[in-house]
Amino acid sequence: MSVILEFTISSDAFQLGRVLSGSPQMDIELERIVPTGDMVMPFVWATGDDHTGFEESVRSHPAVRELSVLDVMDESGLYRIEWESSPTDLLRGIALANAVVLEAHGSRSWVFRLRFPDHDALSQFHNYVIEEGTQIQVDRTYTLTETSERGHRFDLTDDQREALVLALRRGYFETPSEVSLDDLADELGISRQALSDRIRPGNEKILRKVLLPSAADFD
């Protein structure tokens, strides 16, 4: 049975956090990690208005061999980071335990939500971080059959969920719409584009979770 682990960790406690902590004020989200041989490559989304500064900061870090831009969408960019040598810390522990990154974002501190295939895999990850001396603060563990007071998250970030819930409650998705995107953005204290960048990816995540698993029924 799958097990979910939620924890927080200081950016100083793992290599990816240290690399990204020197970046300008950008919203960073870990998309996924991909093991390739002995190396674990992270893919991250960076959202903000200083991608040039972000790229310069990451590329100048001695632990980084290459930073590749894979996709750009409005103020967001998807990047792949390749290391000079594979770090033996948090990300490697996640890969070895076959965990799936459901949510990971931060700056000075990071919030992670991981799904492990079973309790044995969770124990393997826990033992790994202890042996490596990686300090994490466990916030919560639960199985997928347990009811979460936060509801079914569909892998949404907190910002995406907040935007979608507000839009739904204010009637943004009604026909005709009962509120404009500008009004919602003002209520959240962000720009119209920033709100759009939360709602669209959030909608896509929900639709993928709901529709794609049953898409074969219509083939």
PDB file of C-alpha atoms in Angstrom:
ATOM      1  CA  MET A   1       0.000   0.000   0.000  1.00  0.00           C
ATOM      2  CA  SER A   2       1.328   3.426  -0.973  1.00  0.00           C
ATOM      3  CA  VAL A   3       2.485   5.706   1.826  1.00  0.00           C
ATOM      4  CA  ILE A   4       2.716   9.500   1.713  1.00  0.00           C
ATOM      5  CA  LEU A   5       5.422  11.374   3.600  1.00  0.00           C
ATOM      6  CA  GLU A   6       5.304  15.134   4.135  1.00  0.00           C
ATOM      7  CA  PHE A   7       8.376  16.841   5.545  1.00  0.00           C
ATOM      8  CA  THR A   8      10.292  20.102   5.615  1.00  0.00           C
ATOM      9  CA  ILE A   9      14.024  20.555   5.183  1.00  0.00           C
ATOM     10  CA  SER A  10      16.383  23.513   5.282  1.00  0.00           C
ATOM     11  CA  SER A  11      17.846  24.522   1.927  1.00  0.00           C
ATOM     12  CA  ASP A  12      21.303  24.217   3.509  1.00  0.00           C
ATOM     13  CA  ALA A  13      20.688  20.527   4.250  1.00  0.00           C
ATOM     14  CA  PHE A  14      20.773  19.227   0.655  1.00  0.00           C
ATOM     15  CA  GLN A  15      22.680  20.130  -2.476  1.00  0.00           C
ATOM     16  CA  LEU A  16      19.768  21.202  -4.680  1.00  0.00           C
ATOM     17  CA  GLY A  17      18.543  23.523  -1.934  1.00  0.00           C
ATOM     18  CA  ARG A  18      21.989  25.097  -1.595  1.00  0.00           C
ATOM     19  CA  VAL A  19      22.303  25.586  -5.355  1.00  0.00           C
ATOM     20  CA  LEU A  20      18.913  27.277  -5.649  1.00  0.00           C
ATOM     21  CA  SER A  21      19.146  29.332  -2.453  1.00  0.00           C
ATOM     22  CA  GLY A  22      21.496  31.805  -4.146  1.00  0.00           C
ATOM     23  CA  SER A  23      18.994  32.550  -6.903  1.00  0.00           C
ATOM     24  CA  PRO A  24      17.029  35.809  -7.146  1.00  0.00           C
ATOM     25  CA  GLN A  25      13.489  35.980  -5.787  1.00  0.00           C
ATOM     26  CA  MET A  26      11.917  33.267  -7.926  1.00  0.00           C
ATOM     27  CA  ASP A  27       9.280  30.663  -7.067  1.00  0.00           C
ATOM     28  CA  ILE A  28      10.973  27.264  -7.352  1.00  0.00           C
ATOM     29  CA  GLU A  29       9.191  23.936  -7.658  1.00  0.00           C
ATOM     30  CA  LEU A  30      10.788  20.528  -8.140  1.00  0.00           C
ATOM     31  CA  GLU A  31       9.006  18.883 -11.080  1.00  0.00           C
ATOM     32  CA  ARG A  32      10.660  15.465 -10.864  1.00  0.00           C
ATOM     33  CA  ILE A  33      13.981  13.688 -10.505  1.00  0.00           C
ATOM     34  CA  VAL A  34      15.401  11.290 -13.080  1.00  0.00           C
ATOM     35  CA  PRO A  35      18.046   8.690 -12.135  1.00  0.00           C
ATOM     36  CA  THR A  36      20.580   8.135 -14.919  1.00  0.00           C
ATOM     37  CA  GLY A  37      23.193   5.613 -13.855  1.00  0.00           C
ATOM     38  CA  ASP A  38      24.833   6.941 -10.707  1.00  0.00           C
ATOM     39  CA  MET A  39      23.493  10.436 -11.327  1.00  0.00           C
ATOM     40  CA  VAL A  40      20.153  11.890 -10.230  1.00  0.00           C
ATOM     41  CA  MET A  41      19.100  14.865 -12.352  1.00  0.00           C
ATOM     42  CA  PRO A  42      16.470  17.250 -10.989  1.00  0.00           C
ATOM     43  CA  PHE A  43      13.968  19.087 -13.191  1.00  0.00           C
ATOM     44  CA  VAL A  44      12.709  22.342 -11.673  1.00  0.00           C
ATOM     45  CA  TRP A  45      10.196  25.023 -12.552  1.00  0.00           C
ATOM     46  CA  ALA A  46      11.287  28.598 -11.863  1.00  0.00           C
ATOM     47  CA  THR A  47       8.649  31.324 -11.965  1.00  0.00           C
ATOM     48  CA  GLY A  48       9.339  35.041 -11.759  1.00  0.00           C
ATOM     49  CA  ASP A  49      10.739  37.997 -13.652  1.00  0.00           C
ATOM     50  CA  ASP A  50      14.494  37.371 -13.413  1.00  0.00           C
ATOM     51  CA  HIS A  51      15.283  34.214 -15.350  1.00  0.00           C
ATOM     52  CA  THR A  52      18.606  35.640 -16.453  1.00  0.00           C
ATOM     53  CA  GLY A  53      19.720  36.127 -12.858  1.00  0.00           C
ATOM     54  CA  PHE A  54      18.401  32.680 -11.928  1.00  0.00           C
ATOM     55  CA  GLU A  55      20.299  30.976 -14.731  1.00  0.00           C
ATOM     56  CA  GLU A  56      23.531  32.847 -13.972  1.00  0.00           C
ATOM     57  CA  SER A  57      23.302  31.974 -10.285  1.00  0.00           C
ATOM     58  CA  VAL A  58      22.728  28.258 -10.890  1.00  0.00           C
ATOM     59  CA  ARG A  59      25.334  27.925 -13.635  1.00  0.00           C
ATOM     60  CA  SER A  60      27.972  29.645 -11.494  1.00  0.00           C
ATOM     61  CA  HIS A  61      27.614  27.127  -8.663  1.00  0.00           C
ATOM     62  CA  PRO A  62      30.621  24.764  -8.544  1.00  0.00           C
ATOM     63  CA  ALA A  63      28.401  21.701  -8.131  1.00  0.00           C
ATOM     64  CA  VAL A  64      26.566  22.344 -11.419  1.00  0.00           C
ATOM     65  CA  ARG A  65      27.930  21.062 -14.728  1.00  0.00           C
ATOM     66  CA  GLU A  66      25.088  22.252 -16.929  1.00  0.00           C
ATOM     67  CA  LEU A  67      21.722  23.994 -16.700  1.00  0.00           C
ATOM     68  CA  SER A  68      19.400  23.349 -19.646  1.00  0.00           C
ATOM     69  CA  VAL A  69      16.241  25.285 -20.480  1.00  0.00           C
ATOM     70  CA  LEU A  70      13.604  22.756 -21.573  1.00  0.00           C
ATOM     71  CA  ASP A  71      10.431  24.806 -21.772  1.00  0.00           C
ATOM     72  CA  VAL A  72       9.219  28.365 -21.244  1.00  0.00           C
ATOM     73  CA  MET A  73       5.625  29.350 -20.478  1.00  0.00           C
ATOM     74  CA  ASP A  74       4.928  33.007 -19.707  1.00  0.00           C
ATOM     75  CA  GLU A  75       6.918  33.755 -16.509  1.00  0.00           C
ATOM     76  CA  SER A  76       7.765  30.094 -15.858  1.00  0.00           C
ATOM     77  CA  GLY A  77      10.663  28.032 -17.159  1.00  0.00           C
ATOM     78  CA  LEU A  78      11.420  24.329 -16.851  1.00  0.00           C
ATOM     79  CA  TYR A  79      15.110  23.565 -16.251  1.00  0.00           C
ATOM     80  CA  ARG A  80      17.237  20.419 -16.035  1.00  0.00           C
ATOM     81  CA  ILE A  81      20.256  20.470 -13.728  1.00  0.00           C
ATOM     82  CA  GLU A  82      23.241  18.199 -14.335  1.00  0.00           C
ATOM     83  CA  TRP A  83      25.800  17.784 -11.561  1.00  0.00           C
ATOM     84  CA  GLU A  84      29.570  17.689 -11.705  1.00  0.00           C
ATOM     85  CA  SER A  85      29.366  14.651  -9.424  1.00  0.00           C
ATOM     86  CA  SER A  86      26.314  12.889  -8.069  1.00  0.00           C
ATOM     87  CA  PRO A  87      25.298  14.135  -4.597  1.00  0.00           C
ATOM     88  CA  THR A  88      24.689  11.459  -1.983  1.00  0.00           C
ATOM     89  CA  ASP A  89      21.955  13.241  -0.128  1.00  0.00           C
ATOM     90  CA  LEU A  90      18.203  13.793  -0.248  1.00  0.00           C
ATOM     91  CA  LEU A  91      17.467  13.355  -3.958  1.00  0.00           C
ATOM     92  CA  ARG A  92      19.497  10.171  -4.216  1.00  0.00           C
ATOM     93  CA  GLY A  93      17.647   8.794  -1.188  1.00  0.00           C
ATOM     94  CA  ILE A  94      14.339   9.554  -2.904  1.00  0.00           C
ATOM     95  CA  ALA A  95      15.454   7.785  -6.088  1.00  0.00           C
ATOM     96  CA  LEU A  96      16.807   4.719  -4.277  1.00  0.00           C
ATOM     97  CA  ALA A  97      13.515   4.291  -2.424  1.00  0.00           C
ATOM     98  CA  ASN A  98      11.532   4.548  -5.693  1.00  0.00           C
ATOM     99  CA  ALA A  99       9.557   7.464  -4.284  1.00  0.00           C
ATOM    100  CA  VAL A 100       7.498   9.790  -6.458  1.00  0.00           C
ATOM    101  CA  VAL A 101       7.734  13.537  -5.872  1.00  0.00           C
ATOM    102  CA  LEU A 102       4.148  14.758  -5.529  1.00  0.00           C
ATOM    103  CA  GLU A 103       5.087  18.218  -4.327  1.00  0.00           C
ATOM    104  CA  ALA A 104       8.352  20.005  -3.565  1.00  0.00           C
ATOM    105  CA  HIS A 105       8.931  23.736  -3.393  1.00  0.00           C
ATOM    106  CA  GLY A 106      10.833  26.249  -1.311  1.00  0.00           C
ATOM    107  CA  SER A 107      13.569  28.805  -0.902  1.00  0.00           C
ATOM    108  CA  ARG A 108      15.210  29.017   2.543  1.00  0.00           C
ATOM    109  CA  SER A 109      13.301  25.915   3.562  1.00  0.00           C
ATOM    110  CA  TRP A 110      11.591  23.322   1.394  1.00  0.00           C
ATOM    111  CA  VAL A 111       8.340  21.404   1.730  1.00  0.00           C
ATOM    112  CA  PHE A 112       8.275  17.890   0.271  1.00  0.00           C
ATOM    113  CA  ARG A 113       5.417  15.464  -0.265  1.00  0.00           C
ATOM    114  CA  LEU A 114       6.548  12.030  -1.463  1.00  0.00           C
ATOM    115  CA  ARG A 115       4.682   8.838  -2.332  1.00  0.00           C
ATOM    116  CA  PHE A 116       6.416   5.554  -1.490  1.00  0.00           C
ATOM    117  CA  PRO A 117       5.264   2.193  -2.887  1.00  0.00           C
ATOM    118  CA  ASP A 118       5.020   0.713   0.623  1.00  0.00           C
ATOM    119  CA  HIS A 119       6.169   1.098   4.224  1.00  0.00           C
ATOM    120  CA  ASP A 120       9.407  -0.778   3.514  1.00  0.00           C
ATOM    121  CA  ALA A 121      10.382   1.831   0.927  1.00  0.00           C
ATOM    122  CA  LEU A 122       9.566   4.599   3.391  1.00  0.00           C
ATOM    123  CA  SER A 123      11.778   2.920   6.005  1.00  0.00           C
ATOM    124  CA  GLN A 124      14.570   2.609   3.433  1.00  0.00           C
ATOM    125  CA  PHE A 125      14.387   6.353   2.744  1.00  0.00           C
ATOM    126  CA  HIS A 126      14.264   7.188   6.452  1.00  0.00           C
ATOM    127  CA  ASN A 127      17.305   5.026   7.177  1.00  0.00           C
ATOM    128  CA  TYR A 128      19.165   6.573   4.248  1.00  0.00           C
ATOM    129  CA  VAL A 129      18.727  10.170   5.399  1.00  0.00           C
ATOM    130  CA  ILE A 130      19.747   9.182   8.942  1.00  0.00           C
ATOM    131  CA  GLU A 131      22.905   7.435   7.716  1.00  0.00           C
ATOM    132  CA  GLU A 132      23.783  10.439   5.506  1.00  0.00           C
ATOM    133  CA  GLY A 133      23.152  12.859   8.368  1.00  0.00           C
ATOM    134  CA  THR A 134      20.449  14.726   6.437  1.00  0.00           C
ATOM    135  CA  GLN A 135      18.161  16.567   8.818  1.00  0.00           C
ATOM    136  CA  ILE A 136      14.466  16.531   7.895  1.00  0.00           C
ATOM    137  CA  GLN A 137      11.416  17.507   9.935  1.00  0.00           C
ATOM    138  CA  VAL A 138       8.678  14.927   9.420  1.00  0.00           C
ATOM    139  CA  ASP A 139       5.303  16.666   9.358  1.00  0.00           C
ATOM    140  CA  ARG A 140       2.987  13.815   8.479  1.00  0.00           C
ATOM    141  CA  THR A 141       2.768  10.282   7.124  1.00  0.00           C
ATOM    142  CA  TYR A 142      -0.404   8.600   5.889  1.00  0.00           C
ATOM    143  CA  THR A 143      -1.669   6.012   3.428  1.00  0.00           C
ATOM    144  CA  LEU A 144      -3.792   6.786   0.398  1.00  0.00           C
ATOM    145  CA  THR A 145      -6.782   5.101   2.049  1.00  0.00           C
ATOM    146  CA  GLU A 146      -6.736   7.556   4.936  1.00  0.00           C
ATOM    147  CA  THR A 147      -8.904  10.661   4.763  1.00  0.00           C
ATOM    148  CA  SER A 148      -6.877  13.846   4.605  1.00  0.00           C
ATOM    149  CA  GLU A 149      -8.232  16.987   6.194  1.00  0.00           C
ATOM    150  CA  ARG A 150      -6.703  18.829   3.243  1.00  0.00           C
ATOM    151  CA  GLY A 151      -8.816  16.923   0.741  1.00  0.00           C
ATOM    152  CA  HIS A 152      -7.696  15.199  -2.448  1.00  0.00           C
ATOM    153  CA  ARG A 153      -4.839  17.367  -3.644  1.00  0.00           C
ATOM    154  CA  PHE A 154      -4.353  16.126  -7.241  1.00  0.00           C
ATOM    155  CA  ASP A 155      -0.652  17.006  -6.765  1.00  0.00           C
ATOM    156  CA  LEU A 156      -1.531  20.710  -6.627  1.00  0.00           C
ATOM    157  CA  THR A 157       0.797  23.204  -5.016  1.00  0.00           C
ATOM    158  CA  ASP A 158      -0.642  25.310  -2.202  1.00  0.00           C
ATOM    159  CA  ASP A 159      -0.749  28.355  -4.502  1.00  0.00           C
ATOM    160  CA  GLN A 160      -2.564  26.447  -7.244  1.00  0.00           C
ATOM    161  CA  ARG A 161      -5.113  25.035  -4.830  1.00  0.00           C
ATOM    162  CA  GLU A 162      -5.721  28.457  -3.259  1.00  0.00           C
ATOM    163  CA  ALA A 163      -6.279  30.046  -6.677  1.00  0.00           C
ATOM    164  CA  LEU A 164      -8.610  27.303  -7.910  1.00  0.00           C
ATOM    165  CA  VAL A 165     -10.682  27.234  -4.725  1.00  0.00           C
ATOM    166  CA  LEU A 166     -11.087  31.019  -4.784  1.00  0.00           C
ATOM    167  CA  ALA A 167     -12.013  30.988  -8.485  1.00  0.00           C
ATOM    168  CA  LEU A 168     -14.587  28.249  -7.894  1.00  0.00           C
ATOM    169  CA  ARG A 169     -16.139  29.967  -4.878  1.00  0.00           C
ATOM    170  CA  ARG A 170     -16.344  33.346  -6.649  1.00  0.00           C
ATOM    171  CA  GLY A 171     -18.006  31.871  -9.737  1.00  0.00           C
ATOM    172  CA  TYR A 172     -15.132  32.322 -12.177  1.00  0.00           C
ATOM    173  CA  PHE A 173     -15.990  29.038 -13.922  1.00  0.00           C
ATOM    174  CA  GLU A 174     -19.693  29.863 -14.281  1.00  0.00           C
ATOM    175  CA  THR A 175     -21.164  30.762 -17.682  1.00  0.00           C
ATOM    176  CA  PRO A 176     -21.102  33.688 -17.886  1.00  0.00           C
ATOM    177  CA  SER A 177     -18.306  34.203 -15.390  1.00  0.00           C
ATOM    178  CA  GLU A 178     -19.361  36.003 -12.189  1.00  0.00           C
ATOM    179  CA  VAL A 179     -15.924  37.464 -11.518  1.00  0.00           C
ATOM    180  CA  SER A 180     -12.976  38.509 -13.649  1.00  0.00           C
ATOM    181  CA  LEU A 181      -9.426  37.208 -13.484  1.00  0.00           C
ATOM    182  CA  ASP A 182      -8.292  40.730 -12.567  1.00  0.00           C
ATOM    183  CA  ASP A 183     -10.654  40.803  -9.561  1.00  0.00           C
ATOM    184  CA  LEU A 184      -9.380  37.441  -8.325  1.00  0.00           C
ATOM    185  CA  ALA A 185      -5.776  38.558  -8.782  1.00  0.00           C
ATOM    186  CA  ASP A 186      -6.455  41.715  -6.749  1.00  0.00           C
ATOM    187  CA  GLU A 187      -7.973  39.631  -3.964  1.00  0.00           C
ATOM    188  CA  LEU A 188      -4.865  37.450  -3.809  1.00  0.00           C
ATOM    189  CA  GLY A 189      -2.526  40.424  -4.127  1.00  0.00           C
ATOM    190  CA  ILE A 190      -0.787  39.096  -7.247  1.00  0.00           C
ATOM    191  CA  SER A 191      -0.705  40.001 -10.930  1.00  0.00           C
ATOM    192  CA  ARG A 192      -3.263  38.758 -13.443  1.00  0.00           C
ATOM    193  CA  GLN A 193      -0.527  36.771 -15.224  1.00  0.00           C
ATOM    194  CA  ALA A 194       0.668  35.182 -11.986  1.00  0.00           C
ATOM    195  CA  LEU A 195      -2.881  34.064 -11.206  1.00  0.00           C
ATOM    196  CA  SER A 196      -3.295  32.660 -14.708  1.00  0.00           C
ATOM    197  CA  ASP A 197      -0.031  30.736 -14.240  1.00  0.00           C
ATOM    198  CA  ARG A 198      -1.555  29.092 -11.163  1.00  0.00           C
ATOM    199  CA  ILE A 199      -5.008  28.315 -12.521  1.00  0.00           C
ATOM    200  CA  ARG A 200      -4.016  26.820 -15.882  1.00  0.00           C
ATOM    201  CA  PRO A 201      -1.401  24.308 -14.608  1.00  0.00           C
ATOM    202  CA  GLY A 202      -3.711  23.475 -11.695  1.00  0.00           C
ATOM    203  CA  ASN A 203      -6.573  22.703 -14.055  1.00  0.00           C
ATOM    204  CA  GLU A 204      -4.266  20.567 -16.179  1.00  0.00           C
ATOM    205  CA  LYS A 205      -3.147  18.515 -13.160  1.00  0.00           C
ATOM    206  CA  ILE A 206      -6.750  17.845 -12.126  1.00  0.00           C
ATOM    207  CA  LEU A 207      -7.866  16.926 -15.643  1.00  0.00           C
ATOM    208  CA  ARG A 208      -4.923  14.574 -16.102  1.00  0.00           C
ATOM    209  CA  LYS A 209      -5.736  12.800 -12.826  1.00  0.00           C
ATOM    210  CA  VAL A 210      -9.459  12.553 -13.568  1.00  0.00           C
ATOM    211  CA  LEU A 211      -9.611  11.962 -17.336  1.00  0.00           C
ATOM    212  CA  LEU A 212      -6.442  10.203 -18.492  1.00  0.00           C
ATOM    213  CA  PRO A 213      -6.751   7.075 -16.287  1.00  0.00           C
ATOM    214  CA  SER A 214     -10.118   6.341 -17.920  1.00  0.00           C
ATOM    215  CA  ALA A 215      -9.268   7.566 -21.424  1.00  0.00           C
ATOM    216  CA  ALA A 216      -8.821   3.980 -22.657  1.00  0.00           C
ATOM    217  CA  ASP A 217     -12.551   3.443 -22.141  1.00  0.00           C
ATOM    218  CA  PHE A 218     -13.199   5.729 -25.118  1.00  0.00           C
ATOM    219  CA  ASP A 219     -10.602   4.295 -27.502  1.00  0.00           C
TER     220      ASP A 219
END
